[in-house]
Amino acid sequence: MNLSQDIKPISYLKSKTADVINKVNENQRSIIITQNGEAKAVIQDIKSYENLQNSLNLLKLLVQSENDIENNKTISQESMFEELEKKLFG
């Protein structure tokens, strides 16, 4: 992160919104928007946002899986496929 380029005051965003959006989409780097000297928002391109959301969802699945293992809420692979076949093929 290059702080001089990636942190902008809200007044900059107000006056150059189109430029900010174009820049974020071109270089795929987030921009932090400040208000009264405090960080208040982040602007990022949609592809980076989607990738971040997908990564978070995968991490949630991993945590859930680890919790299931710790709590012995697992079944054998063979049992899982048998149940799946019953549901799919009757």
Short mmCIF file of N, CA, C and O in Angstrom, two decimals:
data_model
loop_
_atom_site.label_atom_id
_atom_site.label_comp_id
_atom_site.label_asym_id
_atom_site.label_seq_id
_atom_site.Cartn_x
_atom_site.Cartn_y
_atom_site.Cartn_z
N MET A 1 0.85 -1.17 0.00
CA MET A 1 0.00 0.00 0.00
C MET A 1 0.89 1.24 0.00
O MET A 1 1.78 1.37 0.81
N ASN A 2 0.64 2.12 -0.92
CA ASN A 2 1.35 3.38 -0.98
C ASN A 2 0.44 4.44 -0.37
O ASN A 2 -0.49 4.92 -1.00
N LEU A 3 0.71 4.79 0.88
CA LEU A 3 -0.23 5.63 1.63
C LEU A 3 -0.51 6.97 0.96
O LEU A 3 -1.64 7.45 0.99
N SER A 4 0.47 7.56 0.32
CA SER A 4 0.22 8.86 -0.30
C SER A 4 -0.75 8.75 -1.47
O SER A 4 -1.43 9.72 -1.81
N GLN A 5 -0.85 7.59 -2.07
CA GLN A 5 -1.77 7.41 -3.19
C GLN A 5 -3.06 6.71 -2.78
O GLN A 5 -4.09 6.87 -3.44
N ASP A 6 -3.02 5.93 -1.72
CA ASP A 6 -4.15 5.08 -1.37
C ASP A 6 -5.05 5.63 -0.26
O ASP A 6 -6.05 5.03 0.06
N ILE A 7 -4.70 6.76 0.32
CA ILE A 7 -5.54 7.40 1.33
C ILE A 7 -5.89 8.80 0.84
O ILE A 7 -5.01 9.59 0.53
N LYS A 8 -7.18 9.06 0.74
CA LYS A 8 -7.65 10.35 0.23
C LYS A 8 -8.76 10.89 1.13
O LYS A 8 -9.56 10.12 1.65
N PRO A 9 -8.81 12.21 1.27
CA PRO A 9 -9.90 12.80 2.05
C PRO A 9 -11.21 12.74 1.26
O PRO A 9 -11.21 12.65 0.03
N ILE A 10 -12.29 12.83 1.98
CA ILE A 10 -13.61 12.76 1.34
C ILE A 10 -13.81 13.90 0.33
O ILE A 10 -14.48 13.72 -0.67
N SER A 11 -13.18 15.03 0.56
CA SER A 11 -13.30 16.14 -0.38
C SER A 11 -12.71 15.77 -1.74
O SER A 11 -13.22 16.18 -2.79
N TYR A 12 -11.64 14.98 -1.73
CA TYR A 12 -11.04 14.50 -2.99
C TYR A 12 -12.03 13.60 -3.72
O TYR A 12 -12.21 13.71 -4.93
N LEU A 13 -12.67 12.71 -2.98
CA LEU A 13 -13.66 11.82 -3.57
C LEU A 13 -14.82 12.61 -4.16
O LEU A 13 -15.29 12.31 -5.26
N LYS A 14 -15.28 13.62 -3.44
CA LYS A 14 -16.40 14.43 -3.92
C LYS A 14 -16.07 15.13 -5.23
O LYS A 14 -16.90 15.20 -6.13
N SER A 15 -14.86 15.63 -5.34
CA SER A 15 -14.50 16.40 -6.54
C SER A 15 -14.01 15.54 -7.69
O SER A 15 -14.03 15.98 -8.84
N LYS A 16 -13.56 14.32 -7.41
CA LYS A 16 -12.97 13.49 -8.47
C LYS A 16 -13.48 12.06 -8.41
O LYS A 16 -12.72 11.10 -8.58
N THR A 17 -14.77 11.90 -8.22
CA THR A 17 -15.35 10.57 -8.07
C THR A 17 -15.05 9.67 -9.27
O THR A 17 -14.62 8.52 -9.11
N ALA A 18 -15.27 10.16 -10.46
CA ALA A 18 -15.04 9.35 -11.66
C ALA A 18 -13.57 8.94 -11.77
O ALA A 18 -13.27 7.79 -12.12
N ASP A 19 -12.67 9.86 -11.47
CA ASP A 19 -11.23 9.55 -11.51
C ASP A 19 -10.87 8.46 -10.49
O ASP A 19 -10.09 7.56 -10.79
N VAL A 20 -11.44 8.57 -9.29
CA VAL A 20 -11.16 7.58 -8.25
C VAL A 20 -11.65 6.20 -8.70
O VAL A 20 -10.92 5.21 -8.57
N ILE A 21 -12.84 6.13 -9.23
CA ILE A 21 -13.39 4.86 -9.67
C ILE A 21 -12.56 4.28 -10.81
O ILE A 21 -12.24 3.08 -10.82
N ASN A 22 -12.18 5.10 -11.76
CA ASN A 22 -11.34 4.63 -12.87
C ASN A 22 -10.00 4.11 -12.36
O ASN A 22 -9.53 3.06 -12.80
N LYS A 23 -9.39 4.84 -11.44
CA LYS A 23 -8.09 4.44 -10.91
C LYS A 23 -8.19 3.11 -10.15
O LYS A 23 -7.34 2.23 -10.32
N VAL A 24 -9.22 2.97 -9.34
CA VAL A 24 -9.42 1.73 -8.58
C VAL A 24 -9.61 0.55 -9.53
O VAL A 24 -9.07 -0.53 -9.32
N ASN A 25 -10.37 0.74 -10.59
CA ASN A 25 -10.60 -0.33 -11.56
C ASN A 25 -9.35 -0.65 -12.37
O ASN A 25 -9.12 -1.81 -12.72
N GLU A 26 -8.54 0.34 -12.67
CA GLU A 26 -7.33 0.12 -13.45
C GLU A 26 -6.27 -0.65 -12.67
O GLU A 26 -5.70 -1.61 -13.16
N ASN A 27 -5.98 -0.19 -11.44
CA ASN A 27 -4.86 -0.79 -10.70
C ASN A 27 -5.30 -1.80 -9.65
O ASN A 27 -4.46 -2.42 -9.02
N GLN A 28 -6.60 -1.98 -9.47
CA GLN A 28 -7.17 -2.94 -8.52
C GLN A 28 -6.59 -2.77 -7.11
O GLN A 28 -6.38 -3.74 -6.40
N ARG A 29 -6.36 -1.52 -6.73
CA ARG A 29 -5.92 -1.21 -5.37
C ARG A 29 -7.01 -0.41 -4.68
O ARG A 29 -7.60 0.49 -5.25
N SER A 30 -7.26 -0.76 -3.45
CA SER A 30 -8.29 -0.08 -2.67
C SER A 30 -7.82 1.32 -2.29
O SER A 30 -6.63 1.56 -2.13
N ILE A 31 -8.78 2.21 -2.14
CA ILE A 31 -8.49 3.56 -1.67
C ILE A 31 -9.25 3.77 -0.37
O ILE A 31 -10.46 3.49 -0.28
N ILE A 32 -8.55 4.26 0.62
CA ILE A 32 -9.15 4.55 1.92
C ILE A 32 -9.59 6.01 1.91
O ILE A 32 -8.82 6.90 1.57
N ILE A 33 -10.84 6.25 2.29
CA ILE A 33 -11.38 7.61 2.34
C ILE A 33 -11.43 8.06 3.79
O ILE A 33 -11.94 7.34 4.66
N THR A 34 -10.91 9.24 4.04
CA THR A 34 -10.90 9.78 5.39
C THR A 34 -11.91 10.92 5.52
O THR A 34 -12.23 11.60 4.55
N GLN A 35 -12.37 11.10 6.73
CA GLN A 35 -13.23 12.23 7.06
C GLN A 35 -12.76 12.76 8.40
O GLN A 35 -12.64 12.01 9.37
N ASN A 36 -12.45 14.04 8.43
CA ASN A 36 -11.89 14.68 9.63
C ASN A 36 -10.65 13.93 10.13
O ASN A 36 -10.44 13.76 11.32
N GLY A 37 -9.84 13.47 9.18
CA GLY A 37 -8.58 12.81 9.51
C GLY A 37 -8.68 11.37 9.93
O GLY A 37 -7.67 10.74 10.24
N GLU A 38 -9.88 10.81 9.97
CA GLU A 38 -10.07 9.41 10.37
C GLU A 38 -10.53 8.58 9.18
O GLU A 38 -11.34 9.03 8.38
N ALA A 39 -10.02 7.36 9.07
CA ALA A 39 -10.45 6.45 8.02
C ALA A 39 -11.93 6.12 8.22
O ALA A 39 -12.34 5.76 9.31
N LYS A 40 -12.73 6.28 7.17
CA LYS A 40 -14.18 6.05 7.28
C LYS A 40 -14.72 5.06 6.26
O LYS A 40 -15.75 4.45 6.49
N ALA A 41 -14.04 4.90 5.11
CA ALA A 41 -14.57 4.02 4.07
C ALA A 41 -13.44 3.52 3.19
O ALA A 41 -12.35 4.10 3.16
N VAL A 42 -13.73 2.43 2.49
CA VAL A 42 -12.78 1.87 1.53
C VAL A 42 -13.50 1.71 0.20
O VAL A 42 -14.63 1.22 0.15
N ILE A 43 -12.83 2.12 -0.86
CA ILE A 43 -13.36 1.95 -2.21
C ILE A 43 -12.48 0.93 -2.92
O ILE A 43 -11.25 1.05 -2.90
N GLN A 44 -13.12 -0.09 -3.49
CA GLN A 44 -12.35 -1.08 -4.23
C GLN A 44 -13.14 -1.52 -5.45
O GLN A 44 -14.36 -1.35 -5.51
N ASP A 45 -12.42 -2.09 -6.42
CA ASP A 45 -13.08 -2.54 -7.64
C ASP A 45 -13.92 -3.78 -7.33
O ASP A 45 -13.68 -4.49 -6.35
N ILE A 46 -14.89 -4.04 -8.16
CA ILE A 46 -15.86 -5.10 -7.91
C ILE A 46 -15.21 -6.48 -7.93
O ILE A 46 -15.57 -7.35 -7.14
N LYS A 47 -14.25 -6.70 -8.80
CA LYS A 47 -13.60 -8.01 -8.88
C LYS A 47 -12.84 -8.32 -7.58
O LYS A 47 -12.94 -9.43 -7.06
N SER A 48 -12.13 -7.33 -7.06
CA SER A 48 -11.42 -7.53 -5.80
C SER A 48 -12.41 -7.78 -4.67
O SER A 48 -12.17 -8.62 -3.80
N TYR A 49 -13.53 -7.07 -4.68
CA TYR A 49 -14.56 -7.26 -3.66
C TYR A 49 -15.13 -8.68 -3.73
O TYR A 49 -15.27 -9.36 -2.71
N GLU A 50 -15.44 -9.15 -4.94
CA GLU A 50 -15.97 -10.50 -5.11
C GLU A 50 -14.95 -11.54 -4.64
O GLU A 50 -15.32 -12.51 -3.98
N ASN A 51 -13.69 -11.35 -4.98
CA ASN A 51 -12.64 -12.28 -4.55
C ASN A 51 -12.53 -12.30 -3.03
O ASN A 51 -12.36 -13.37 -2.43
N LEU A 52 -12.62 -11.14 -2.41
CA LEU A 52 -12.56 -11.05 -0.95
C LEU A 52 -13.74 -11.79 -0.32
O LEU A 52 -13.57 -12.56 0.64
N GLN A 53 -14.94 -11.59 -0.85
CA GLN A 53 -16.12 -12.26 -0.32
C GLN A 53 -16.01 -13.77 -0.49
O GLN A 53 -16.36 -14.53 0.43
N ASN A 54 -15.53 -14.22 -1.64
CA ASN A 54 -15.35 -15.66 -1.87
C ASN A 54 -14.33 -16.24 -0.89
O ASN A 54 -14.54 -17.34 -0.35
N SER A 55 -13.26 -15.52 -0.65
CA SER A 55 -12.24 -15.98 0.30
C SER A 55 -12.81 -16.07 1.71
O SER A 55 -12.56 -17.05 2.42
N LEU A 56 -13.58 -15.08 2.10
CA LEU A 56 -14.20 -15.10 3.43
C LEU A 56 -15.17 -16.27 3.57
O LEU A 56 -15.21 -16.93 4.61
N ASN A 57 -15.93 -16.54 2.53
CA ASN A 57 -16.87 -17.66 2.57
C ASN A 57 -16.14 -18.99 2.70
O ASN A 57 -16.58 -19.88 3.43
N LEU A 58 -15.01 -19.13 1.99
CA LEU A 58 -14.22 -20.36 2.12
C LEU A 58 -13.65 -20.51 3.52
O LEU A 58 -13.64 -21.61 4.09
N LEU A 59 -13.19 -19.41 4.09
CA LEU A 59 -12.68 -19.45 5.46
C LEU A 59 -13.77 -19.84 6.45
O LEU A 59 -13.53 -20.61 7.39
N LYS A 60 -14.98 -19.34 6.25
CA LYS A 60 -16.10 -19.72 7.11
C LYS A 60 -16.38 -21.22 7.02
O LYS A 60 -16.63 -21.88 8.03
N LEU A 61 -16.32 -21.77 5.80
CA LEU A 61 -16.52 -23.21 5.63
C LEU A 61 -15.44 -24.01 6.34
O LEU A 61 -15.72 -25.05 6.95
N LEU A 62 -14.21 -23.53 6.26
CA LEU A 62 -13.11 -24.21 6.95
C LEU A 62 -13.31 -24.21 8.46
O LEU A 62 -13.11 -25.23 9.12
N VAL A 63 -13.73 -23.07 9.01
CA VAL A 63 -13.97 -22.98 10.45
C VAL A 63 -15.10 -23.92 10.85
O VAL A 63 -15.00 -24.64 11.86
N GLN A 64 -16.17 -23.93 10.06
CA GLN A 64 -17.28 -24.83 10.36
C GLN A 64 -16.83 -26.29 10.31
O GLN A 64 -17.20 -27.10 11.16
N SER A 65 -16.01 -26.61 9.32
CA SER A 65 -15.52 -27.99 9.19
C SER A 65 -14.63 -28.36 10.36
O SER A 65 -14.73 -29.48 10.89
N GLU A 66 -13.76 -27.46 10.76
CA GLU A 66 -12.90 -27.73 11.91
C GLU A 66 -13.72 -27.93 13.19
O GLU A 66 -13.43 -28.81 13.99
N ASN A 67 -14.77 -27.12 13.35
CA ASN A 67 -15.65 -27.28 14.51
C ASN A 67 -16.36 -28.63 14.47
O ASN A 67 -16.50 -29.29 15.51
N ASP A 68 -16.80 -29.05 13.30
CA ASP A 68 -17.45 -30.36 13.17
C ASP A 68 -16.49 -31.48 13.54
O ASP A 68 -16.88 -32.44 14.23
N ILE A 69 -15.24 -31.36 13.11
CA ILE A 69 -14.25 -32.39 13.44
C ILE A 69 -14.00 -32.43 14.95
O ILE A 69 -13.97 -33.50 15.56
N GLU A 70 -13.84 -31.25 15.55
CA GLU A 70 -13.61 -31.19 16.99
C GLU A 70 -14.78 -31.75 17.80
O GLU A 70 -14.58 -32.34 18.86
N ASN A 71 -15.99 -31.57 17.30
CA ASN A 71 -17.19 -32.03 18.01
C ASN A 71 -17.66 -33.41 17.54
O ASN A 71 -18.79 -33.81 17.83
N ASN A 72 -16.81 -34.10 16.79
CA ASN A 72 -17.12 -35.44 16.29
C ASN A 72 -18.42 -35.48 15.50
O ASN A 72 -19.19 -36.44 15.59
N LYS A 73 -18.68 -34.46 14.74
CA LYS A 73 -19.87 -34.42 13.89
C LYS A 73 -19.48 -34.74 12.45
O LYS A 73 -19.72 -33.96 11.53
N THR A 74 -18.85 -35.89 12.28
CA THR A 74 -18.41 -36.31 10.96
C THR A 74 -18.95 -37.69 10.66
O THR A 74 -19.35 -38.43 11.56
N ILE A 75 -18.97 -38.03 9.38
CA ILE A 75 -19.35 -39.37 8.96
C ILE A 75 -18.28 -39.86 7.98
O ILE A 75 -17.51 -39.06 7.43
N SER A 76 -18.24 -41.15 7.77
CA SER A 76 -17.25 -41.70 6.85
C SER A 76 -17.59 -41.30 5.41
O SER A 76 -18.75 -40.99 5.09
N GLN A 77 -16.59 -41.33 4.59
CA GLN A 77 -16.78 -40.99 3.18
C GLN A 77 -17.76 -41.96 2.54
O GLN A 77 -18.63 -41.54 1.77
N GLU A 78 -17.64 -43.21 2.88
CA GLU A 78 -18.52 -44.24 2.32
C GLU A 78 -19.99 -43.95 2.68
O GLU A 78 -20.88 -44.00 1.84
N SER A 79 -20.24 -43.62 3.95
CA SER A 79 -21.60 -43.30 4.39
C SER A 79 -22.13 -42.06 3.69
O SER A 79 -23.31 -42.01 3.30
N MET A 80 -21.29 -41.08 3.53
CA MET A 80 -21.72 -39.84 2.86
C MET A 80 -22.15 -40.12 1.43
O MET A 80 -23.20 -39.66 0.98
N PHE A 81 -21.36 -40.94 0.70
CA PHE A 81 -21.72 -41.24 -0.68
C PHE A 81 -22.98 -42.11 -0.76
O PHE A 81 -23.79 -41.94 -1.66
N GLU A 82 -23.15 -43.02 0.19
CA GLU A 82 -24.37 -43.83 0.22
C GLU A 82 -25.60 -42.95 0.42
O GLU A 82 -26.61 -43.10 -0.27
N GLU A 83 -25.52 -42.01 1.36
CA GLU A 83 -26.64 -41.09 1.61
C GLU A 83 -26.91 -40.21 0.40
O GLU A 83 -28.07 -39.97 0.03
N LEU A 84 -25.86 -39.75 -0.23
CA LEU A 84 -26.00 -38.90 -1.41
C LEU A 84 -26.66 -39.66 -2.55
O LEU A 84 -27.56 -39.14 -3.23
N GLU A 85 -26.24 -40.90 -2.76
CA GLU A 85 -26.84 -41.71 -3.82
C GLU A 85 -28.32 -41.96 -3.56
O GLU A 85 -29.14 -41.93 -4.47
N LYS A 86 -28.68 -42.20 -2.30
CA LYS A 86 -30.09 -42.41 -1.95
C LYS A 86 -30.91 -41.18 -2.27
O LYS A 86 -32.02 -41.27 -2.79
N LYS A 87 -30.38 -40.00 -1.92
CA LYS A 87 -31.11 -38.75 -2.16
C LYS A 87 -31.22 -38.47 -3.66
O LYS A 87 -32.25 -37.98 -4.13
N LEU A 88 -30.17 -38.76 -4.41
CA LEU A 88 -30.19 -38.44 -5.83
C LEU A 88 -30.92 -39.47 -6.69
O LEU A 88 -31.60 -39.11 -7.66
N PHE A 89 -30.78 -40.73 -6.33
CA PHE A 89 -31.29 -41.79 -7.20
C PHE A 89 -32.39 -42.64 -6.57
O PHE A 89 -32.84 -43.60 -7.15
N GLY A 90 -32.79 -42.28 -5.37
CA GLY A 90 -33.89 -42.98 -4.71
C GLY A 90 -33.46 -44.26 -4.18
O GLY A 90 -33.67 -45.20 -3.81
#
